[in-house]
GROMACS .gro file of C-alpha atoms in nm:
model
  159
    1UNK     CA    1   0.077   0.207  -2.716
    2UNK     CA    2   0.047  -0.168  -2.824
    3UNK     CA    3   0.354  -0.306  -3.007
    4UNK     CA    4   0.186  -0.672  -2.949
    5UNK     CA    5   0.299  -0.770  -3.363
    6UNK     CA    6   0.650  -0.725  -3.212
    7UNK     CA    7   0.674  -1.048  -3.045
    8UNK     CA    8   1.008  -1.059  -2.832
    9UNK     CA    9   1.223  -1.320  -2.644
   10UNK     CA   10   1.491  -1.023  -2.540
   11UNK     CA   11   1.451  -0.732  -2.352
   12UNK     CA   12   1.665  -0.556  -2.496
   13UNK     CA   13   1.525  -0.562  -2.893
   14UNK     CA   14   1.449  -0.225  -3.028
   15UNK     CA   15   1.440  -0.073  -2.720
   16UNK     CA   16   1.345   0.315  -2.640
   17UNK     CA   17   1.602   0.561  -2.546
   18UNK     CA   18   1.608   0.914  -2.588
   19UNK     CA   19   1.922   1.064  -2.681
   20UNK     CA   20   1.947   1.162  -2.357
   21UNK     CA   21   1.853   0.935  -2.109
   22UNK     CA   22   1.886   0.929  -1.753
   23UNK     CA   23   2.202   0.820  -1.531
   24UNK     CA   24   1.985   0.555  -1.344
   25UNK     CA   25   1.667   0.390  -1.482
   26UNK     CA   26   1.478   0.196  -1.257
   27UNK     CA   27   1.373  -0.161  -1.321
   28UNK     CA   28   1.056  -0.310  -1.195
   29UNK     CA   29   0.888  -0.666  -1.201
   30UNK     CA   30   0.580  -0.701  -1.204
   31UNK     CA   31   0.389  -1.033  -1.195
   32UNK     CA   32   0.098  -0.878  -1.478
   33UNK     CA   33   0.332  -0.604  -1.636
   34UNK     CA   34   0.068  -0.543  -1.895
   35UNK     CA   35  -0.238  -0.445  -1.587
   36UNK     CA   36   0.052  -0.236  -1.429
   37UNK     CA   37   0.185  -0.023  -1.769
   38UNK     CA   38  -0.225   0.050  -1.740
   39UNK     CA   39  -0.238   0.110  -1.357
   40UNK     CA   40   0.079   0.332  -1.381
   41UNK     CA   41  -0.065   0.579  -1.676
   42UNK     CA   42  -0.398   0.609  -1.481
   43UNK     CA   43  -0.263   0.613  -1.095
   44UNK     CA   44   0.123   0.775  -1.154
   45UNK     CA   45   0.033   1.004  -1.532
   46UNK     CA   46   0.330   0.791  -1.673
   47UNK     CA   47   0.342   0.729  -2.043
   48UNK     CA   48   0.453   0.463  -2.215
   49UNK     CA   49   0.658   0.465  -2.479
   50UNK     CA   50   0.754   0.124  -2.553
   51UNK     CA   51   0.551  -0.228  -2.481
   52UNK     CA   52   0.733  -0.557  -2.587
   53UNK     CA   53   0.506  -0.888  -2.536
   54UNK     CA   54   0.589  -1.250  -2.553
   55UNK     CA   55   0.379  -1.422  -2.802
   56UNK     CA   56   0.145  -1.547  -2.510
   57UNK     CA   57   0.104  -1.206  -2.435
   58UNK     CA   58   0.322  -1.187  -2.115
   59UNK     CA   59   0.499  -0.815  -2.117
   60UNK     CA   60   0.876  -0.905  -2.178
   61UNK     CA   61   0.975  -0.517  -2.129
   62UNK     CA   62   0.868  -0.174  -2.125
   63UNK     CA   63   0.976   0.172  -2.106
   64UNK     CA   64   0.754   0.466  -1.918
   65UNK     CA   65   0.851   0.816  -1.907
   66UNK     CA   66   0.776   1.052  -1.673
   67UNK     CA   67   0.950   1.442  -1.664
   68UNK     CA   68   1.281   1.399  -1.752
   69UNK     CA   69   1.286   1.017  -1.608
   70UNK     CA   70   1.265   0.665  -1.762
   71UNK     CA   71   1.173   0.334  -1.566
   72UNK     CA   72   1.161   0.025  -1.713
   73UNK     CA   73   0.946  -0.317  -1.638
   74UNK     CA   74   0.860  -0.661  -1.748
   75UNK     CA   75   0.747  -0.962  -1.603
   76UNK     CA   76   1.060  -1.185  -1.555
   77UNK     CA   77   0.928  -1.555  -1.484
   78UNK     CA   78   0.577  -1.700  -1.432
   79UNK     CA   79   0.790  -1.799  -1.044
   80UNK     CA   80   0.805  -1.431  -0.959
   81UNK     CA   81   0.667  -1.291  -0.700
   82UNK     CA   82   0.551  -0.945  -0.635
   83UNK     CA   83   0.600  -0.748  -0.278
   84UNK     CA   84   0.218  -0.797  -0.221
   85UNK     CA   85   0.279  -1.209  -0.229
   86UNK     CA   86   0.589  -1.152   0.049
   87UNK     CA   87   0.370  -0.979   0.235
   88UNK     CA   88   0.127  -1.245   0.253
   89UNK     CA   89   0.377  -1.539   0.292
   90UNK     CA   90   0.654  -1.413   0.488
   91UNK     CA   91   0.649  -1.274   0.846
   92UNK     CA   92   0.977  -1.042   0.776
   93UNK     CA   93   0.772  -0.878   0.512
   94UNK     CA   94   0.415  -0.806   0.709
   95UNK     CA   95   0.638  -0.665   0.973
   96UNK     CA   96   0.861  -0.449   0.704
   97UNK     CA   97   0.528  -0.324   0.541
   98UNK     CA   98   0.369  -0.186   0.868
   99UNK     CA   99   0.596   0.119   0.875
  100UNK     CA  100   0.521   0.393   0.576
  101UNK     CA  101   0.873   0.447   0.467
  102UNK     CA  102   0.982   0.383   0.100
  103UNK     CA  103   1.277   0.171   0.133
  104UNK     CA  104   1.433  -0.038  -0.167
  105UNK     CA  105   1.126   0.179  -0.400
  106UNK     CA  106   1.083   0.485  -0.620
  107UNK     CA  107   1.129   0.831  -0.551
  108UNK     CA  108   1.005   1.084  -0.874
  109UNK     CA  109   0.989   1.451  -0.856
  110UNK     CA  110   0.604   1.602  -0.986
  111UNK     CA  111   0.540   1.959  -1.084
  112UNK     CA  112   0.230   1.927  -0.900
  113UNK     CA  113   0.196   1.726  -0.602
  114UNK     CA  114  -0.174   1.804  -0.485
  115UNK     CA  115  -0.282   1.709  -0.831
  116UNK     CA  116  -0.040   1.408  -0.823
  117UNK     CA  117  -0.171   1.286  -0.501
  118UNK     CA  118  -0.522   1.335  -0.592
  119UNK     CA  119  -0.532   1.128  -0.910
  120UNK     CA  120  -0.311   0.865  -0.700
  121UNK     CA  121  -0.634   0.807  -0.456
  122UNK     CA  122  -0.867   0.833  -0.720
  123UNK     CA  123  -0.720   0.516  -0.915
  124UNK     CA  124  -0.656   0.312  -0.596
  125UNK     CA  125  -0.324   0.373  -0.500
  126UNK     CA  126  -0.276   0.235  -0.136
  127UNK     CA  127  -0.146   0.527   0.044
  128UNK     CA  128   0.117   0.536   0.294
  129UNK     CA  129   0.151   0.896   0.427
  130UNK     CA  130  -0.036   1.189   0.356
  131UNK     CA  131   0.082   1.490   0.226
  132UNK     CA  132   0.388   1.609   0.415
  133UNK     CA  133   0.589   1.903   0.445
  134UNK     CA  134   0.970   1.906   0.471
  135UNK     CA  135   1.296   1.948   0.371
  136UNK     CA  136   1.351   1.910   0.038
  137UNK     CA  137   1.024   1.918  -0.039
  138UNK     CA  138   0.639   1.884  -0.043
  139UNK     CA  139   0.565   1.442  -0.064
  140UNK     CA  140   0.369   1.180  -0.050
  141UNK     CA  141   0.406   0.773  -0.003
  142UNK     CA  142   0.219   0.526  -0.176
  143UNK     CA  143   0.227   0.154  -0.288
  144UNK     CA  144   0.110   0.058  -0.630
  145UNK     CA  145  -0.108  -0.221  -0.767
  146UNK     CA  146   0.135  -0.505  -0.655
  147UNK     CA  147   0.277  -0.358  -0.371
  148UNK     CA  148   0.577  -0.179  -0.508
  149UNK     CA  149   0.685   0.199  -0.268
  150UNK     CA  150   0.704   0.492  -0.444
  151UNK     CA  151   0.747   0.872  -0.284
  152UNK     CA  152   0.610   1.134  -0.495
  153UNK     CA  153   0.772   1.461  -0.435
  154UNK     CA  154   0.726   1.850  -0.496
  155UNK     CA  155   1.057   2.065  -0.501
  156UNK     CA  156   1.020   2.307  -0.259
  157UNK     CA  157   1.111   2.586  -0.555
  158UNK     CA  158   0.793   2.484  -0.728
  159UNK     CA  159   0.543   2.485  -0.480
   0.00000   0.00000   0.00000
């Protein structure tokens, strides 16, 4: 979906919502929002549902569904920095990253989690973990094109 004739200086024009949207939503920065609303289709299966570009064609905001969840990104300032840059530059960071664990990132529940984690490694995804088995549920860890954690997940009912 390309709403690029909507050109946008606030998020928050003519947003998408369902009627019912979820409790918490997720918001993500990303320093090329417009490569990652790609990457996250191909890698994750999310779909977009709303794109909102600055007229240089930076992504000011966008909504992604997947299931019964919303998350939303942009790209906030040409300063930011993704988690792959803190990696890079900051000690406290490369030593954070060694360990696998999903800490300040996203967890989302999949109907399928073999399939999930098979079309993750196909696109690129850098994965953290395998596929595990546990309480609550069949998962996965993986980073995504700039370095953001996300756990994918299988509830134990559906596997």
């Amino acid at each position: 979906m390309d709403n690029s004739d909507h050109a946008c200086t606030s998020p928050f024009i003519n947003l998408f919502m369902p009627e019912k949207s979820p409790d918490v939503i997720p918001m993500i920065s990303y320093e090329d929002g417009v490569a990652a609303l790609e990457w996250l289709a191909n890698a994750f299966g999310f779909v977009e549902k709303r794109r909102l570009l600055e007229p240089d064609g930076q992504l000011s905001h966008a909504e992604m569904e997947t299931g019964n969840g919303i998350i939303m990104l942009g790209t906030p300032t040409p300063e930011y920095e993704s988690p792959k840059h803190h990696k890079r530059n900051c000690e406290a960071a490369r030593k954070w990253s060694k360990v696998p664990w999903v800490i300040d990132g996203v967890l989302v529940y999949v109907d399928n989690i073999d399939m999930h984690f098979a079309n993750a490694k196909k696109a690129g995804a850098s994965i953290l973990t395998g596929l595990e088995d546990g309480y609550p549920g069949r998962r996965y860890r993986v980073e995504d094109i700039e370095g953001h954690r996300w756990m994918f997940m299988q509830r134990a009912a559906t596997q």
